[in-house]
Each structure stands twice: as structure tokens, then as C-alpha cells.
PDB file of C-alpha atoms in Angstrom:
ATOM      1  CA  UNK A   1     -56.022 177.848  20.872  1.00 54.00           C
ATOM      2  CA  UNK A   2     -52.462 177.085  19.106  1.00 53.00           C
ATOM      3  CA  UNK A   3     -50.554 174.259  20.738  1.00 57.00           C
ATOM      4  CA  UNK A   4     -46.940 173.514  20.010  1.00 57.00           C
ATOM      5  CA  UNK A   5     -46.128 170.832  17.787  1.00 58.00           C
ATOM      6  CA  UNK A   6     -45.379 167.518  20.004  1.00 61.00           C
ATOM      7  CA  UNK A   7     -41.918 166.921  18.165  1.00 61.00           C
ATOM      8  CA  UNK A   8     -40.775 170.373  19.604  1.00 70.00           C
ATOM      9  CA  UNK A   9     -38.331 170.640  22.530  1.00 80.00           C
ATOM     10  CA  UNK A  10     -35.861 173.233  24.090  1.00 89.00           C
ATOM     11  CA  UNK A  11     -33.348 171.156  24.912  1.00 91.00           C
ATOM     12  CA  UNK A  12     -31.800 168.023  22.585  1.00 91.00           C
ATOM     13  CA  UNK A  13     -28.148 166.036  22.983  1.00 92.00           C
ATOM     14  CA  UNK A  14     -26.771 164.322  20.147  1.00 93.00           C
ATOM     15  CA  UNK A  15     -27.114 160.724  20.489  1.00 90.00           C
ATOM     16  CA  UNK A  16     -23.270 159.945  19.829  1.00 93.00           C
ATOM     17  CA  UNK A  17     -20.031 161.901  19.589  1.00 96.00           C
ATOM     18  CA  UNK A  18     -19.561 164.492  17.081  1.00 97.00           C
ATOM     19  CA  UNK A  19     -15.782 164.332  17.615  1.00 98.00           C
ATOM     20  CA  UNK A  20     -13.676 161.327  18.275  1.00 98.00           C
ATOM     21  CA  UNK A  21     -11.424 161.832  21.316  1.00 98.00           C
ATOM     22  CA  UNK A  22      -8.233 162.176  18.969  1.00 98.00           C
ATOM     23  CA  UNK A  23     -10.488 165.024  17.308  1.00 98.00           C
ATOM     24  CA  UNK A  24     -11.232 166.358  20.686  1.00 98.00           C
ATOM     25  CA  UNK A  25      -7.815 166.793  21.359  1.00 98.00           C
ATOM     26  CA  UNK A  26      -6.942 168.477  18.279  1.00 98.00           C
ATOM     27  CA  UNK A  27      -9.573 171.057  19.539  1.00 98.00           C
ATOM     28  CA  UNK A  28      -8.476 171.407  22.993  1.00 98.00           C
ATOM     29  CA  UNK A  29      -4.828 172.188  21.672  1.00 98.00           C
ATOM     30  CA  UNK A  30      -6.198 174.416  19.542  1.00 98.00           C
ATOM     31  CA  UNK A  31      -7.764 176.450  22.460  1.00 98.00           C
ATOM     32  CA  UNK A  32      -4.484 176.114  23.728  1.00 98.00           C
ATOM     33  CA  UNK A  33      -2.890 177.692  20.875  1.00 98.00           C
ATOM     34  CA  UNK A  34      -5.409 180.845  21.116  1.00 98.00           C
ATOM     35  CA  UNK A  35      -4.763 183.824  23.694  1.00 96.00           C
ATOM     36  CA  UNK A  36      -6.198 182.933  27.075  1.00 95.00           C
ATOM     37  CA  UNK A  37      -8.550 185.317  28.596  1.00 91.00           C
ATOM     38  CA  UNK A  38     -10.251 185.017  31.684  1.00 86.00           C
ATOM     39  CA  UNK A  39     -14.102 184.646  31.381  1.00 82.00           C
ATOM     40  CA  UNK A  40     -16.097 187.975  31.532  1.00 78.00           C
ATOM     41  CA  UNK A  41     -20.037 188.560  32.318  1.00 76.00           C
ATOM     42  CA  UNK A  42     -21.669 190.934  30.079  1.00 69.00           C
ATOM     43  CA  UNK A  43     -20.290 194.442  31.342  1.00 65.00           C
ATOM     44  CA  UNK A  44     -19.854 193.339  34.961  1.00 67.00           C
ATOM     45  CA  UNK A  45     -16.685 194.730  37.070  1.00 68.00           C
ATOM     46  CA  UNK A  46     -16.549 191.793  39.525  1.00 71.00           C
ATOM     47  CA  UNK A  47     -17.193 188.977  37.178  1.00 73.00           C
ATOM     48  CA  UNK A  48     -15.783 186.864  39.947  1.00 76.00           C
ATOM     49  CA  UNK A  49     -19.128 185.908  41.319  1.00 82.00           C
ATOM     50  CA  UNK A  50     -20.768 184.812  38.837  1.00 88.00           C
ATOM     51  CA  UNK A  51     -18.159 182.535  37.136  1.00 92.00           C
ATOM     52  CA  UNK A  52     -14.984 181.140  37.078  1.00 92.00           C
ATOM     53  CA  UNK A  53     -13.202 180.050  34.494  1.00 95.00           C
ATOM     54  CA  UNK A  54     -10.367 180.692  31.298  1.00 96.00           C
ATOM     55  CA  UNK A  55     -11.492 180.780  27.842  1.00 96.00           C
ATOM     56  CA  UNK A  56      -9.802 181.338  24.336  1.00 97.00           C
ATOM     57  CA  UNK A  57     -11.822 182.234  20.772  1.00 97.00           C
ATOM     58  CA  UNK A  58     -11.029 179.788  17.632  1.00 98.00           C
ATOM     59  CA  UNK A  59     -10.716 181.604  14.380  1.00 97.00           C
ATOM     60  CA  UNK A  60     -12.680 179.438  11.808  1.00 97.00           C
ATOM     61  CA  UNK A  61     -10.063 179.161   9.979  1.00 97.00           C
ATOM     62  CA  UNK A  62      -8.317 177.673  12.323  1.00 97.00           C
ATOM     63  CA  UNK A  63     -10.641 174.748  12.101  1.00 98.00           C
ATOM     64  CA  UNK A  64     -12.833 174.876   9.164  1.00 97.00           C
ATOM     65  CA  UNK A  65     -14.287 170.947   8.982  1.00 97.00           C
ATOM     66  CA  UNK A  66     -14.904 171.233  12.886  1.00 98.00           C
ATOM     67  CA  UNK A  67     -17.166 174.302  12.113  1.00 98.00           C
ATOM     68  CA  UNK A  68     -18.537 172.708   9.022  1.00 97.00           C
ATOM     69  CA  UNK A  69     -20.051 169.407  11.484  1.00 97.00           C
ATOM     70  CA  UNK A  70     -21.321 171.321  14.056  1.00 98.00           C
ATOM     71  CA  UNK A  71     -22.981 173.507  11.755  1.00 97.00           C
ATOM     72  CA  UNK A  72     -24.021 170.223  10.119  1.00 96.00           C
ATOM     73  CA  UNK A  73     -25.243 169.053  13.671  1.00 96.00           C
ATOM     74  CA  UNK A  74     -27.355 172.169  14.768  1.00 96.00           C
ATOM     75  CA  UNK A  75     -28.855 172.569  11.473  1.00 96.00           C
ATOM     76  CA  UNK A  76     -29.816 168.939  11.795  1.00 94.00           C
ATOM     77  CA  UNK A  77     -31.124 169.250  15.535  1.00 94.00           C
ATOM     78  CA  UNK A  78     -33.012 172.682  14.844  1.00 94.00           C
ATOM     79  CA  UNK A  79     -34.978 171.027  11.986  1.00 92.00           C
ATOM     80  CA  UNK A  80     -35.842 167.962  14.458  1.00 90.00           C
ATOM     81  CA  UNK A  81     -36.445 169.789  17.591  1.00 91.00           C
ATOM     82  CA  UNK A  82     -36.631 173.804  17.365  1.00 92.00           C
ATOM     83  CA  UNK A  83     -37.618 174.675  14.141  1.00 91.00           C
ATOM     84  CA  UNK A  84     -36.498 178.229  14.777  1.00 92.00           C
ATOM     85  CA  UNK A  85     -36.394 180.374  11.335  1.00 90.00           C
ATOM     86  CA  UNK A  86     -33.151 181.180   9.357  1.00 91.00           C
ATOM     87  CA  UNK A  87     -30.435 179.482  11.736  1.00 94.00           C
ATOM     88  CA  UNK A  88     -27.054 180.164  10.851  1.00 92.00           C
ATOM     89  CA  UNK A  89     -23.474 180.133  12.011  1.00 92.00           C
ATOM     90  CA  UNK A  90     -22.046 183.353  12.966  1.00 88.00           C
ATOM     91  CA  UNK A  91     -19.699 183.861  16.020  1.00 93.00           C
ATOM     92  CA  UNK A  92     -16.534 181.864  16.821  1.00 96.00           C
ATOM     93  CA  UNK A  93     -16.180 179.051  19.055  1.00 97.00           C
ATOM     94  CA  UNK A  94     -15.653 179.731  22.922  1.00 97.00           C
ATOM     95  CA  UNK A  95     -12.568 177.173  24.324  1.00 98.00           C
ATOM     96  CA  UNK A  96     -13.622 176.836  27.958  1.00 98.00           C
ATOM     97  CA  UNK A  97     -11.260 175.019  30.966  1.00 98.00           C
ATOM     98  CA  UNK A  98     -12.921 175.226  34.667  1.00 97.00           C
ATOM     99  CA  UNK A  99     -10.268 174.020  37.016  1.00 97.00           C
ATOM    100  CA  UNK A 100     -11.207 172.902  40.069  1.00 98.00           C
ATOM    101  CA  UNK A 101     -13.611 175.660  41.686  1.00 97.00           C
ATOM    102  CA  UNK A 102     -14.682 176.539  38.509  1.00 96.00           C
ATOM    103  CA  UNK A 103     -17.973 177.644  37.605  1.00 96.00           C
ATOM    104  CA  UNK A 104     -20.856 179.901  35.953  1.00 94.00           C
ATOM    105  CA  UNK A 105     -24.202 180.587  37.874  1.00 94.00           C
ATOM    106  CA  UNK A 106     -27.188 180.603  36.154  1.00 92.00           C
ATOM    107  CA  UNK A 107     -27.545 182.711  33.163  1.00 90.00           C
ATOM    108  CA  UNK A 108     -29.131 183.093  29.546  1.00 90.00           C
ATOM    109  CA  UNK A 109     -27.245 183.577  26.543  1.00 90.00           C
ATOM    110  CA  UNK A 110     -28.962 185.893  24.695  1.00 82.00           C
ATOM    111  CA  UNK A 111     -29.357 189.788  25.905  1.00 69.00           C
ATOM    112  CA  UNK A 112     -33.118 190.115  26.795  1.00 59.00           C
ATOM    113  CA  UNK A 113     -33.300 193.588  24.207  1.00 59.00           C
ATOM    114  CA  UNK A 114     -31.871 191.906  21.256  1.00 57.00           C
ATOM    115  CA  UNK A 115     -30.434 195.835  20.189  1.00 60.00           C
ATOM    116  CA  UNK A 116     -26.405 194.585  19.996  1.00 61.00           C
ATOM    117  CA  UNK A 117     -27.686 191.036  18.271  1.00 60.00           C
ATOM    118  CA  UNK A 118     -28.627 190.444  14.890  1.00 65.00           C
ATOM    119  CA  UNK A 119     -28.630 188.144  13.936  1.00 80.00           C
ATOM    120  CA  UNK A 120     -30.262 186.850  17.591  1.00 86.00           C
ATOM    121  CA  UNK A 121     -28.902 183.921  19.356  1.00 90.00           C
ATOM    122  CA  UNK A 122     -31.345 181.469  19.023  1.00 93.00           C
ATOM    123  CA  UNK A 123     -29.390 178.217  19.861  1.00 95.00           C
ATOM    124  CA  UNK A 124     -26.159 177.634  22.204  1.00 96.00           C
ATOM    125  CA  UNK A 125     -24.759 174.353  22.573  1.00 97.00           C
ATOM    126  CA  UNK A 126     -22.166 172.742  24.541  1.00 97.00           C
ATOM    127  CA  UNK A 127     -19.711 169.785  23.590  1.00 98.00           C
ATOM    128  CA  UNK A 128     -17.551 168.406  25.913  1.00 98.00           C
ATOM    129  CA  UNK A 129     -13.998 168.142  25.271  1.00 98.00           C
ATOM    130  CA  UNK A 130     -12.765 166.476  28.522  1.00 98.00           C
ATOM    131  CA  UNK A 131     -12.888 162.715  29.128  1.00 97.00           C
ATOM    132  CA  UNK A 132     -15.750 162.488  31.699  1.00 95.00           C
ATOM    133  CA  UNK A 133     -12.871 160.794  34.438  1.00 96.00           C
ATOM    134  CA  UNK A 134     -11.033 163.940  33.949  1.00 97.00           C
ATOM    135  CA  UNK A 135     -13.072 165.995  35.920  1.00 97.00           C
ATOM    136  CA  UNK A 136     -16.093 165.343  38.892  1.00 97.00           C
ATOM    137  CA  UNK A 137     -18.643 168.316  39.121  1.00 95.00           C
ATOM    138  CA  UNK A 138     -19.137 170.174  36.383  1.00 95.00           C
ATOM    139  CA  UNK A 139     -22.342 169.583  35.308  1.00 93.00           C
ATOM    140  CA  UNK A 140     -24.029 171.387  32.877  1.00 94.00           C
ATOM    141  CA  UNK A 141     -28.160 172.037  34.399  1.00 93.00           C
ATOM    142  CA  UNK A 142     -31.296 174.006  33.128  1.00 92.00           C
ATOM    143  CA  UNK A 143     -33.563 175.941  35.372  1.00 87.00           C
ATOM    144  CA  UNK A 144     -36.679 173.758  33.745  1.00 79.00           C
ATOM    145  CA  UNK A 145     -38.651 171.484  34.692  1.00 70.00           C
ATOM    146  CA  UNK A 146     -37.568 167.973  35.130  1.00 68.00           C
ATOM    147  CA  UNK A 147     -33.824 169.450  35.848  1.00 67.00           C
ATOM    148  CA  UNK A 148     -31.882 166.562  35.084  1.00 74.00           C
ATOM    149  CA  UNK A 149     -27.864 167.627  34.084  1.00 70.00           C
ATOM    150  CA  UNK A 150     -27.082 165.729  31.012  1.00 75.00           C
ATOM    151  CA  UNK A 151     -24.245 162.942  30.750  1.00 87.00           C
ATOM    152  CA  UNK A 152     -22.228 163.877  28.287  1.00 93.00           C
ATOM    153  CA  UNK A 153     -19.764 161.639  26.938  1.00 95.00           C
ATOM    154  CA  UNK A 154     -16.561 163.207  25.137  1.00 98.00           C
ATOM    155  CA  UNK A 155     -17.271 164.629  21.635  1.00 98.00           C
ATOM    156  CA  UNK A 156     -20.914 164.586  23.004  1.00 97.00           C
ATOM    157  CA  UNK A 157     -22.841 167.777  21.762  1.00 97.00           C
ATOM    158  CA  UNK A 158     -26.122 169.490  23.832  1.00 96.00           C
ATOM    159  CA  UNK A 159     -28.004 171.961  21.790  1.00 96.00           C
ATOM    160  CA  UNK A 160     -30.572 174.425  23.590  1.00 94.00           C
ATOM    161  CA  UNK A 161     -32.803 177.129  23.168  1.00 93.00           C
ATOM    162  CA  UNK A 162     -30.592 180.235  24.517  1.00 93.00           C
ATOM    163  CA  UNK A 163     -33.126 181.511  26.354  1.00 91.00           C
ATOM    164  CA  UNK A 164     -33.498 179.038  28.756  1.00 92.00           C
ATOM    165  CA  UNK A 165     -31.164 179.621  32.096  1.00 93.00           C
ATOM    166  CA  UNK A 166     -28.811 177.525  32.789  1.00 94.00           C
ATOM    167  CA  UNK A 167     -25.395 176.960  34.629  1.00 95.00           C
ATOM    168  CA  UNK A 168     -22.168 174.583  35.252  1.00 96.00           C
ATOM    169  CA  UNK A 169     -22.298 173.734  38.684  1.00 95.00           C
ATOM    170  CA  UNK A 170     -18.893 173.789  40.400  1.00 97.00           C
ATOM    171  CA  UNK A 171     -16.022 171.568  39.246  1.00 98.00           C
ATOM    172  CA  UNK A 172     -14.842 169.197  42.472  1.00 98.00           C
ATOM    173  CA  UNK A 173     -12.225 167.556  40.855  1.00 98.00           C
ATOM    174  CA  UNK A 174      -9.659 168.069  38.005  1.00 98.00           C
ATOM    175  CA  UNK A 175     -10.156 169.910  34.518  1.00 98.00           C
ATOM    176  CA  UNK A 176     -13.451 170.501  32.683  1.00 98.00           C
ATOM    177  CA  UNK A 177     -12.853 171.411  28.837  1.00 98.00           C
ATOM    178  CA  UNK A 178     -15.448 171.886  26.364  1.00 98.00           C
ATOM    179  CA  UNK A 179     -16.902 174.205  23.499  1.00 98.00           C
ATOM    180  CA  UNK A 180     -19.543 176.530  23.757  1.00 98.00           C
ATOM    181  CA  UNK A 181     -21.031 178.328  20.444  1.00 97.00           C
ATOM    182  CA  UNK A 182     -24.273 180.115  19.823  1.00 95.00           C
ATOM    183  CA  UNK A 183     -26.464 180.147  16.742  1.00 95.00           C
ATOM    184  CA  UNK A 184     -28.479 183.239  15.369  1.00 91.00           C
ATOM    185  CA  UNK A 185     -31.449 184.033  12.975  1.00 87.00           C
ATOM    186  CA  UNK A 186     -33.909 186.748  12.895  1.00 85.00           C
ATOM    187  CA  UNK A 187     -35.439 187.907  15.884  1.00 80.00           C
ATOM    188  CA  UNK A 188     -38.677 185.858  16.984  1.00 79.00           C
ATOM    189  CA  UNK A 189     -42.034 186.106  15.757  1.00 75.00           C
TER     190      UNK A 189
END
């Protein structure tokens, strides 16, 4: 029988801020600065139902020593909690605002065949850009066990395993901002 080592987990938050909130406003104007799109689901026509919400891409060279920590941070938290093979930085960062309403039902972030993915997304993480009185709702949930949404604070990072489902539950009140990026390496073993 092979057992897991007891170190390993799916699901691991920074324990402070990556960003400051000045940084964290830097990023969110950058978003700003990028062309707005509204958020898409896969090849779905009627995106509508399954989330709500405008997003803009960050060139990284638009923000080079903002890539450079939160490469720095997922390379860290892989080693201490997933230990996945070859992790590396490939796709650019995902600028998300859900207004009130706003939302994305539960999903995975990797595409179950792996054929339009290598490297394979191994890791996503969330950081939260928006001061946590900014917005009510919101949260950010797992479909696993012990389902308990995270409280992020602002500059606050969550790193998870991309094929675990998850969601952001509806926001009630104001503006929910934060960055979303995923994390590749050869497929699994």
C-alpha cells in the first residue's frame, strides 16, 4: 500500500500578504489599463449561467517583479505542500472584477483530456485585490471535504491543486477584484 506523504495538501493560503495594498492597487489599475472582456466558459454560447463577471489579461511585461513573487510564492508553496514535478510559470495573469451579482459556479481549471495543455495546469491560485470591506459575498469555496471558504485578507494569495472544483459564490455587495493564474508542468504520473 502507498500512502501520501502527511505534509501533502491540495489546498494552501499564504500566511501574509504577498502585495501591500499600495501594490494591490498598482495591479488593479493595471487590469484597468488592459482591454476588458467579459468572462467566457470554455467554448460555451451562453456563458451567462455559469458566471458572471469582467476580466482583462496582464502582459508580463507589464509587471515583471509582480510575476517574479508569485512565481517565488508558488514555487515555494508547491515544494511545501504539492510537490507536483516541473512547475513553472506560463500563462498571463487573469484581472477579475465581480460586481454585485457576480459569480462562477463550480468548475475545474484544467481540461479533463489534457490534448490543448502542455504544459498541464497543475496549480491555480487566487489573490485578492479588493479590501475585504469592499465587497460582502464573494467567497472563494472547494467542493472538498471540510468546505470552509478561506478569509483572505488583501494581497492574500490561495494556491490549489486545479483539479479540485471550486467556485465564487455570488457577490451581495460592492466590487470583488482579484488575480487568478494557473501553473503547469508535465502531465501526471
Amino acid at each position: 500500500m502507498i500512502y501520501e506523504p502527511a505534509w501533502k495538501s491540495f489546498i494552501a493560503t499564504t500566511v501574509e500578504p504577498i502585495f501591500t495594498v499600495e501594490e494591490c492597487k498598482n495591479i488593479i489599475d493595471m487590469g484597468h489599463q488592459q482591454p476588458p472582456q467579459k468572462a467566457k466558459v470554455g467554448g460555451r454560447k451562453d456563458a451567462s449561467k455559469y458566471r458572471a463577471s469582467v476580466i482583462s489579461w496582464i502582459p508580463f511585461s507589464a509587471m515583471t517583479n509582480m510575476y517574479k513573487m508569485i512565481e517565488t510564492s508558488m514555487l515555494e508553496t508547491n515544494r511545501n505542500h504539492f510537490g507536483f514535478e516541473g512547475m513553472q510559470l506560463g500563462e498571463v495573469a487573469q484581472f477579475t472584477e465581480y460586481q454585485k451579482g457576480g459569480f462562477y459556479n463550480w468548475h475545474m481549471d484544467n481540461e479533463i483530456s489534457g490534448a490543448t495543455q502542455p504544459p498541464v495546469r497543475k496549480i491555480s491560485m487566487t489573490l485578492l485585490l479588493s479590501n475585504r470591506s469592499d465587497f460582502e459575498g464573494g467567497d472563494l469555496e472547494f467542493l472538498v471535504e471540510g468546505n470552509k471558504p478561506p478569509s483572505l485578507q488583501q494581497g492574500q494569495a490561495i494556491f490549489f491543486a486545479s483539479f479540485i472544483r471550486h467556485r465564487v459564490a455570488k457577490v451581495t455587495r460592492g466590487v470583488r477584484r482579484s488575480l487568478v493564474m494557473w501553473f503547469g508542468g508535465p502531465p501526471f504520473k
